[in-house]
Coordinates of C-alpha atoms in Angstrom, one line a residue:
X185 CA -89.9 -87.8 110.8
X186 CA -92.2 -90.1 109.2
X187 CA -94.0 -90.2 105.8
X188 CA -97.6 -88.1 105.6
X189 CA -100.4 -90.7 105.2
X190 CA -102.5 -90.1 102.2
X191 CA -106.1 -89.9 102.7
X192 CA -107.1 -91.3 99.4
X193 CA -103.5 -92.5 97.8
X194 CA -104.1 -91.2 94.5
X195 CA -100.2 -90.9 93.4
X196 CA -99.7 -94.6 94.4
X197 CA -102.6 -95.5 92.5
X198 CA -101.6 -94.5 89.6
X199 CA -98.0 -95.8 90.0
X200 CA -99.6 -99.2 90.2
X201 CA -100.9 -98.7 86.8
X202 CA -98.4 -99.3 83.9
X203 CA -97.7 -95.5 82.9
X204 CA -100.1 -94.6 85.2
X205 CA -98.9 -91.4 85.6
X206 CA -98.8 -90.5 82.1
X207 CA -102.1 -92.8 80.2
X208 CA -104.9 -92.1 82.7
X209 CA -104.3 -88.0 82.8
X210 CA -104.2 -88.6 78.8
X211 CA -107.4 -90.5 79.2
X212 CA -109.0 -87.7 81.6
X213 CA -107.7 -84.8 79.4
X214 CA -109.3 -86.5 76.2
X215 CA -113.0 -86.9 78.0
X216 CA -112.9 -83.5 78.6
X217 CA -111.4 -81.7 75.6
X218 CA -114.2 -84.1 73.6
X219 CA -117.5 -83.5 76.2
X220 CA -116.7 -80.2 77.8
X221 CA -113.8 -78.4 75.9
X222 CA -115.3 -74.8 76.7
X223 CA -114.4 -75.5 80.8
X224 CA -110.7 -75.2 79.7
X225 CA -111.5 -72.1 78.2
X226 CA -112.2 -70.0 81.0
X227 CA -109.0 -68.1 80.6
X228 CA -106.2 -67.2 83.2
X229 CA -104.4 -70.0 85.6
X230 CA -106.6 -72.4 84.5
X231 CA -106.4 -72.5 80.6
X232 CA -102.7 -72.2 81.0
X233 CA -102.0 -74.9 83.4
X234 CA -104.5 -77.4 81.9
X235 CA -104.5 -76.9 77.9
X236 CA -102.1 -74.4 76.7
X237 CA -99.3 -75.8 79.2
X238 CA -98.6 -78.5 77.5
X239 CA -96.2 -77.3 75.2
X240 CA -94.5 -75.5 78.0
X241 CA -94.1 -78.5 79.9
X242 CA -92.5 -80.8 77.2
X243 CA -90.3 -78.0 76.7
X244 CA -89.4 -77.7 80.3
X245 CA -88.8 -81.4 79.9
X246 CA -86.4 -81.0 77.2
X247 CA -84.4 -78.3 78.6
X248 CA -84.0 -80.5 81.7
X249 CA -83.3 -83.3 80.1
X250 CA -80.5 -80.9 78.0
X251 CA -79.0 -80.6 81.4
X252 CA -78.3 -84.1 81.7
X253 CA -75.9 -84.7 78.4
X254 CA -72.2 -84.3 79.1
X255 CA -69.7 -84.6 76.6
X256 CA -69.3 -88.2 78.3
X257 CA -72.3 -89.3 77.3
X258 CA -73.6 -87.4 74.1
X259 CA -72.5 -90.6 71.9
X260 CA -74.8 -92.9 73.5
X261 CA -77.5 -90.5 73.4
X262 CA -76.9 -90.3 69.4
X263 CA -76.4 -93.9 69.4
X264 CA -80.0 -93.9 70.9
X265 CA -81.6 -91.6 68.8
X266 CA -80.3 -92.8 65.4
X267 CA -81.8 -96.8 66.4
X268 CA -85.1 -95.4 67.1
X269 CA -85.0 -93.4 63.6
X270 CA -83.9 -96.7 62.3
X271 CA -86.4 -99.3 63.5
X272 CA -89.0 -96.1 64.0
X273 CA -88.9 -94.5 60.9
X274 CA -87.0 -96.2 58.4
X275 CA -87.6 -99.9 58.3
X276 CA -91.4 -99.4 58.7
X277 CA -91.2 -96.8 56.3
X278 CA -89.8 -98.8 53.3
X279 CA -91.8 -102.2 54.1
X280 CA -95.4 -99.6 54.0
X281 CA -93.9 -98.3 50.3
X282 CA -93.0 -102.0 49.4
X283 CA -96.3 -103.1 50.4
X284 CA -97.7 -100.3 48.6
X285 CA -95.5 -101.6 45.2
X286 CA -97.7 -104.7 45.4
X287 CA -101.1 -103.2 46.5
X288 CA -100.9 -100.1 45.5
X289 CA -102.3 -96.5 47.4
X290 CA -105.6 -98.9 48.3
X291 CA -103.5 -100.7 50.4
X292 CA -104.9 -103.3 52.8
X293 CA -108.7 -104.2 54.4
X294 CA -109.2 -100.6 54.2
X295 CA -106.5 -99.0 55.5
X296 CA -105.1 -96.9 52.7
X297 CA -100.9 -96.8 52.5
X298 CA -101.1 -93.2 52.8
X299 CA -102.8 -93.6 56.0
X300 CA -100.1 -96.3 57.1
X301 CA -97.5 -94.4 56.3
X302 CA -99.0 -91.2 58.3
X303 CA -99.4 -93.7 61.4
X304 CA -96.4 -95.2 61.2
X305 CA -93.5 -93.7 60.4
X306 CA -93.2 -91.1 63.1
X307 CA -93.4 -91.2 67.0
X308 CA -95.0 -89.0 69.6
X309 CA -92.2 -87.4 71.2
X310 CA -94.9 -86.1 74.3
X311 CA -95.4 -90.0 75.1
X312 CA -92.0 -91.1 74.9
X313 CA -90.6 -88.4 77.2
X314 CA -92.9 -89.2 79.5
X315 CA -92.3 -92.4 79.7
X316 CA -88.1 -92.0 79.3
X317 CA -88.8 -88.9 82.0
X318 CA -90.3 -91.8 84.8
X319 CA -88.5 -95.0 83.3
X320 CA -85.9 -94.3 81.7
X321 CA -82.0 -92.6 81.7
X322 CA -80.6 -89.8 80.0
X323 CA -80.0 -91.7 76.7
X324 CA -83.5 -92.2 76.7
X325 CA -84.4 -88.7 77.5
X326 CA -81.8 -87.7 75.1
X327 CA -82.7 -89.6 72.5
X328 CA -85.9 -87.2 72.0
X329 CA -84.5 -85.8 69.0
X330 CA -85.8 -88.5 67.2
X331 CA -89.0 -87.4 67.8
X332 CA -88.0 -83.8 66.6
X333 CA -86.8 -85.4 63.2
X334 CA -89.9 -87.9 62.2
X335 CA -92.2 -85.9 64.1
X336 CA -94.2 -84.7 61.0
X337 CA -94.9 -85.4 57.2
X338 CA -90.9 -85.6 56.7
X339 CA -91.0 -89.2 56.1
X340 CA -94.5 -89.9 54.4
X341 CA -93.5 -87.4 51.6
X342 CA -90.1 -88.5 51.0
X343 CA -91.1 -92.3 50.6
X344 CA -94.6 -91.4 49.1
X345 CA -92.0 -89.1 46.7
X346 CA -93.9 -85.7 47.1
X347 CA -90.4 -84.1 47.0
X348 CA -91.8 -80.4 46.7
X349 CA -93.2 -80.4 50.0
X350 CA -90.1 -83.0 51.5
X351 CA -87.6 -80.9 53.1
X352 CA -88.1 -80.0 57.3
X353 CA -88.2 -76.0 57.3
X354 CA -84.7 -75.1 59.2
X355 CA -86.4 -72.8 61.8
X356 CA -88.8 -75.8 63.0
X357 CA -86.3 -78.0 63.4
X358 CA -84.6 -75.7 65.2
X359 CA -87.4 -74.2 67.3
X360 CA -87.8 -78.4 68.6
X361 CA -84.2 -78.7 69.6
X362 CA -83.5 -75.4 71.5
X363 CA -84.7 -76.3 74.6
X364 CA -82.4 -79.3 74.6
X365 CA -78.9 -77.2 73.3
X366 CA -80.0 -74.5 75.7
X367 CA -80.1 -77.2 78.3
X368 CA -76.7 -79.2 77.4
X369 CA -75.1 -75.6 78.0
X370 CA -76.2 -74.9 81.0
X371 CA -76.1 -77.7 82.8
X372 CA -72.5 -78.0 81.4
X373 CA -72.0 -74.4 82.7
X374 CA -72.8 -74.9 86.0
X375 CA -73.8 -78.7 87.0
X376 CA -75.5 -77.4 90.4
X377 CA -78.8 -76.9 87.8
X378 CA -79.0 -80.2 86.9
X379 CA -79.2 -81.4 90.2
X380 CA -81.7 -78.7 90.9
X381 CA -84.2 -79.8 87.6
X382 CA -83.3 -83.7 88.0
X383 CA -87.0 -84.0 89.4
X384 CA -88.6 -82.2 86.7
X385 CA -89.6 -84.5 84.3
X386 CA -91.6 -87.3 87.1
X387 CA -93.0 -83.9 88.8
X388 CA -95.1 -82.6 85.0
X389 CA -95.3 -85.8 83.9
X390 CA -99.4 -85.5 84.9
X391 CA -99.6 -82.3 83.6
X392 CA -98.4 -82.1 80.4
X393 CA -100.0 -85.8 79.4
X394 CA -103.3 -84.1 80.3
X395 CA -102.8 -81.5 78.2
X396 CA -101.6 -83.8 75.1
X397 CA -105.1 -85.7 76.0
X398 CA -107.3 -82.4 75.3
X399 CA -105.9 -82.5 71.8
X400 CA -107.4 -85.6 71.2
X401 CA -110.9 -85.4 70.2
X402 CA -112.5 -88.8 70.9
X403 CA -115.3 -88.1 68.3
X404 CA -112.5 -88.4 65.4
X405 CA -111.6 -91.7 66.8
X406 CA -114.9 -93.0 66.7
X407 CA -115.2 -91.9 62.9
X408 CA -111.9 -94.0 62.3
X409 CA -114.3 -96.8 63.4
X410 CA -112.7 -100.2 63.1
X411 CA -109.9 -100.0 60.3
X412 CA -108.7 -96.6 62.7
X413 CA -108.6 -99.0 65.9
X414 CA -106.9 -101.8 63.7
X415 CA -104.7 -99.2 62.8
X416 CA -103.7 -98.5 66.2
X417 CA -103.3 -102.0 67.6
X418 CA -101.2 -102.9 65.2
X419 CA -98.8 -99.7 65.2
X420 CA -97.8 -99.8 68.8
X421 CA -97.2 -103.7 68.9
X422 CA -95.7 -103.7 65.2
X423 CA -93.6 -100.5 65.2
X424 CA -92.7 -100.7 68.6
X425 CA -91.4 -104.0 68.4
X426 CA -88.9 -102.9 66.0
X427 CA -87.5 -100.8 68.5
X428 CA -87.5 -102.9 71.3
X429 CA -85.1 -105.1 69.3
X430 CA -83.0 -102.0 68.1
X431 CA -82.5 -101.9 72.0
X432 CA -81.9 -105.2 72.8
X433 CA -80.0 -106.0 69.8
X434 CA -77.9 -102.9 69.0
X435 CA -78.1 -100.9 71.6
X436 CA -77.3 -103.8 74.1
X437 CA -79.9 -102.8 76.8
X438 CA -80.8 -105.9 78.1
X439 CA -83.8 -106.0 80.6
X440 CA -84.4 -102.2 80.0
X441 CA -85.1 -103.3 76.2
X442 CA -88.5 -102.6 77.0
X443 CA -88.5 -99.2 77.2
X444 CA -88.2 -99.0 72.9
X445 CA -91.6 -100.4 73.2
X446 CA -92.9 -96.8 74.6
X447 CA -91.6 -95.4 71.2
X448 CA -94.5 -97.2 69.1
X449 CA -97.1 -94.4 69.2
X450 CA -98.4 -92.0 66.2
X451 CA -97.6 -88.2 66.4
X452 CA -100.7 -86.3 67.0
X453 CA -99.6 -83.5 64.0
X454 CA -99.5 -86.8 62.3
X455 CA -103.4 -86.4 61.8
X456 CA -103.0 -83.7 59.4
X457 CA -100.3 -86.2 56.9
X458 CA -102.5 -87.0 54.7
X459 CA -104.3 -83.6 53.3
X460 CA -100.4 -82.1 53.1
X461 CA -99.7 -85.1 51.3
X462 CA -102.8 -84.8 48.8
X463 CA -101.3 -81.4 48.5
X464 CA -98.1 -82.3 47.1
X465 CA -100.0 -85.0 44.9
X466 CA -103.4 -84.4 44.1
X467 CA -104.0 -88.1 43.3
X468 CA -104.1 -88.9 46.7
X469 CA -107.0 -86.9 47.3
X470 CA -109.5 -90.2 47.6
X471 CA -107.4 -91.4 50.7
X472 CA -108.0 -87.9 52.7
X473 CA -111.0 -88.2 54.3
X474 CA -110.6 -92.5 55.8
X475 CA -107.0 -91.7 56.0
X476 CA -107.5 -88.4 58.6
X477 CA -110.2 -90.2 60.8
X478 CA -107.6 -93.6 61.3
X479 CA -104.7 -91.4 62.1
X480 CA -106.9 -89.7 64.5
X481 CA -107.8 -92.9 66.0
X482 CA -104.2 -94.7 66.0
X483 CA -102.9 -91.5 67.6
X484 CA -105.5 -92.6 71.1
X485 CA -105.2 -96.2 70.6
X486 CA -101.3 -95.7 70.3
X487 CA -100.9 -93.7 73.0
X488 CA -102.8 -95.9 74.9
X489 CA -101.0 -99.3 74.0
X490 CA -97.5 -98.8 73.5
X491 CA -96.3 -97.3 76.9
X492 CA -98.7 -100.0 78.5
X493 CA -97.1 -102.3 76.7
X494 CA -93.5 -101.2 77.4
X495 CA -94.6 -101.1 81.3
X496 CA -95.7 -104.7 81.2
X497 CA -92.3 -105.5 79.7
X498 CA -90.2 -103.4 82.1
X499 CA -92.3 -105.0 84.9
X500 CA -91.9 -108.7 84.0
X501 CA -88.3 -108.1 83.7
X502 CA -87.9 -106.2 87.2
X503 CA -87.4 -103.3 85.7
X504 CA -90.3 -101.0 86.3
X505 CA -88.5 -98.1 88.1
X506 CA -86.4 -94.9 87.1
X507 CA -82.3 -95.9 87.1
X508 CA -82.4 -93.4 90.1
X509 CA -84.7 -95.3 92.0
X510 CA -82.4 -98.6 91.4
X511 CA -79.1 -96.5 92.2
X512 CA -81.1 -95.4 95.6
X513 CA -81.8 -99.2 96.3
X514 CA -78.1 -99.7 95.6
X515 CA -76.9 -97.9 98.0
X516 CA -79.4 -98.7 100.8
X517 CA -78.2 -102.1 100.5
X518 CA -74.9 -101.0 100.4
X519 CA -75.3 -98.8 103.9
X520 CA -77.4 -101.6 105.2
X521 CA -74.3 -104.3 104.6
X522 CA -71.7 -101.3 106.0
X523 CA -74.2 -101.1 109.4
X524 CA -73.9 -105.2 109.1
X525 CA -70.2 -105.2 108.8
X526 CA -69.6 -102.7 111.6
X527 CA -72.0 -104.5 113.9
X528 CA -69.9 -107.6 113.4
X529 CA -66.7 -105.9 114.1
X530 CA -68.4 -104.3 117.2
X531 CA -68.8 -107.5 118.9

């Protein structure tokens, strides 16, 4: 039976963009949460699938990437996770609060170090699962717990030194990694499930990206004005760089080194970094107000840049396909030299 023709292809169009799937329903879900955000709204199927979803969606993801981790290959996905807290968190982390020893809190051409600490120092775990859920394997799926650990002020305030508001509160630590140990058991349980939800992640890709996008209100990143898009362009490049060598370097990853790029994005809860920080420090109440409109913008430009920039890798190495889809073309190969071999013996 063949393949149904599409009318207008709209799936393979966006497959021929880098991250199509996931940056141009980001894009979409933006333009509408900025110019129209009563039409999601209305209530019923139609709030839920296209706003409030979202959440629901990554957490699906999570629990189906859970289902993945065997005790075979939990190290590698804590090998994973700990090099993208490293190069992700860590590194850039210290080298902002270095810069900011010289400097000071002005920081650089505008940019305050509060406000490149906010952008820099955590990831957006939304983007990078899915980008890992399309591209890349269950290490990189796994390794989503990264995102649960810097995602937030955790970082900022401990190298900032705001140590009264510094410590993760257990139950929201715990309310992001659920999903995932709810996940590992089942699919541990009973391994039929994680055949069952291997698609998930590729099939809400669309769906949750769009919903991340209506978060984003594009009037913010217009405030953030040029130091907000500087912000942002150096960010995904910058911090994701660091990663991409984490992978290539430690992590031994070879052509799929690439995929660390994805992890160069700002957390969208990141936005509200700076006014927890002035909080804990009332001195860094001056930096609020720039601070809040650059994160804003870094957190679109990021999300923009860095899996676009982790495609173009992947593609220029030959790599721009899900390990499935390479296992798949594996074994076709392989059944086309069988057929080969048994037409040979045949004559």
């Amino acid at each position: 039976m063949s393949a149904p023709v599409s009318r207008i292809p709209i799936y393979d169009t966006l497959n021929r963009i880098p991250g199509g799937l996931m940056i141009v329903p980001l894009i979409l879900g933006s333009i509408v949460g900025t110019l129209a955000p009563s039409a999601l709204e209305i209530g019923s199927f139609t709030t839920a699938l296209f706003k409030d979803g979202a959440m629901a969606f990554m957490g699906l993801v999570i629990f189906a990437t859970g289902m993945q981790i065997t005790p075979r290959n939990a190290g590698p996905i804590v090998g994973t996770a700990s090099v993208i807290l490293l190069t992700k968190s860590l590194i850039p982390g210290v080298l902002i609060a270095v810069l900011g020893l010289t400097t000071g809190m002005h920081g650089l051409f505008g940019i305050s170090i509060l406000a490149m600490l906010a952008a820099m120092d955590n990831s957006n775990g939304g983007i990078w699962l899915a980008f890992t859920g399309r591209y890349g394997d269950q290490r990189d799926r796994g390794a989503y717990i990264a995102s649960a650990i810097n995602d937030g002020p955790f970082f900022t305030l401990i190298l900032i030194g705001a140590s009264g508001l510094a410590d993760i509160p257990l139950e929201v630590f715990m309310a992001a990694i659920i999903p995932l140990l709810l996940g590992i058991l089942v699919g541990n349980l009973d391994p039929k499930w994680t055949e069952v939800l291997r698609p998930v992640p590729e099939m809400v890709i669309p769906f949750f990206s769009f919903g991340l996008g209506t978060g984003i209100n594009l009037t913010d990143v217009l405030h953030g004005g040029i130091t907000g898009l500087a912000l942002g362009l150096i960010v995904a490049p910058f911090t994701g760089g660091l990663v991409y060598l984490g992978y290539r370097y430690l992590l031994k990853r070879g052509p799929r080194s690439g995929i660390g790029f994805a992890a160069g994005t700002t957390a969208g809860n990141s936005i509200a970094t700076p006014a927890i920080a002035a909080a804990a420090d009332p001195s860094l109440q001056s930096y609020v107000g720039v601070a809040t409109t650059q994160v804003a913008a870094c957190v679109l430009v990021s999300a923009l840049m860095a899996p676009a920039i982790a495609s173009w890798l992947l593609k220029r190495n030959g790599e721009l396909r899900s390990p499935e889809e390479t296992r798949k073309e594996v074994a076709e190969i392989g059944d086309a030299s069988n057929l080969v071999r048994s037409e040979a013996i045949m004559k």
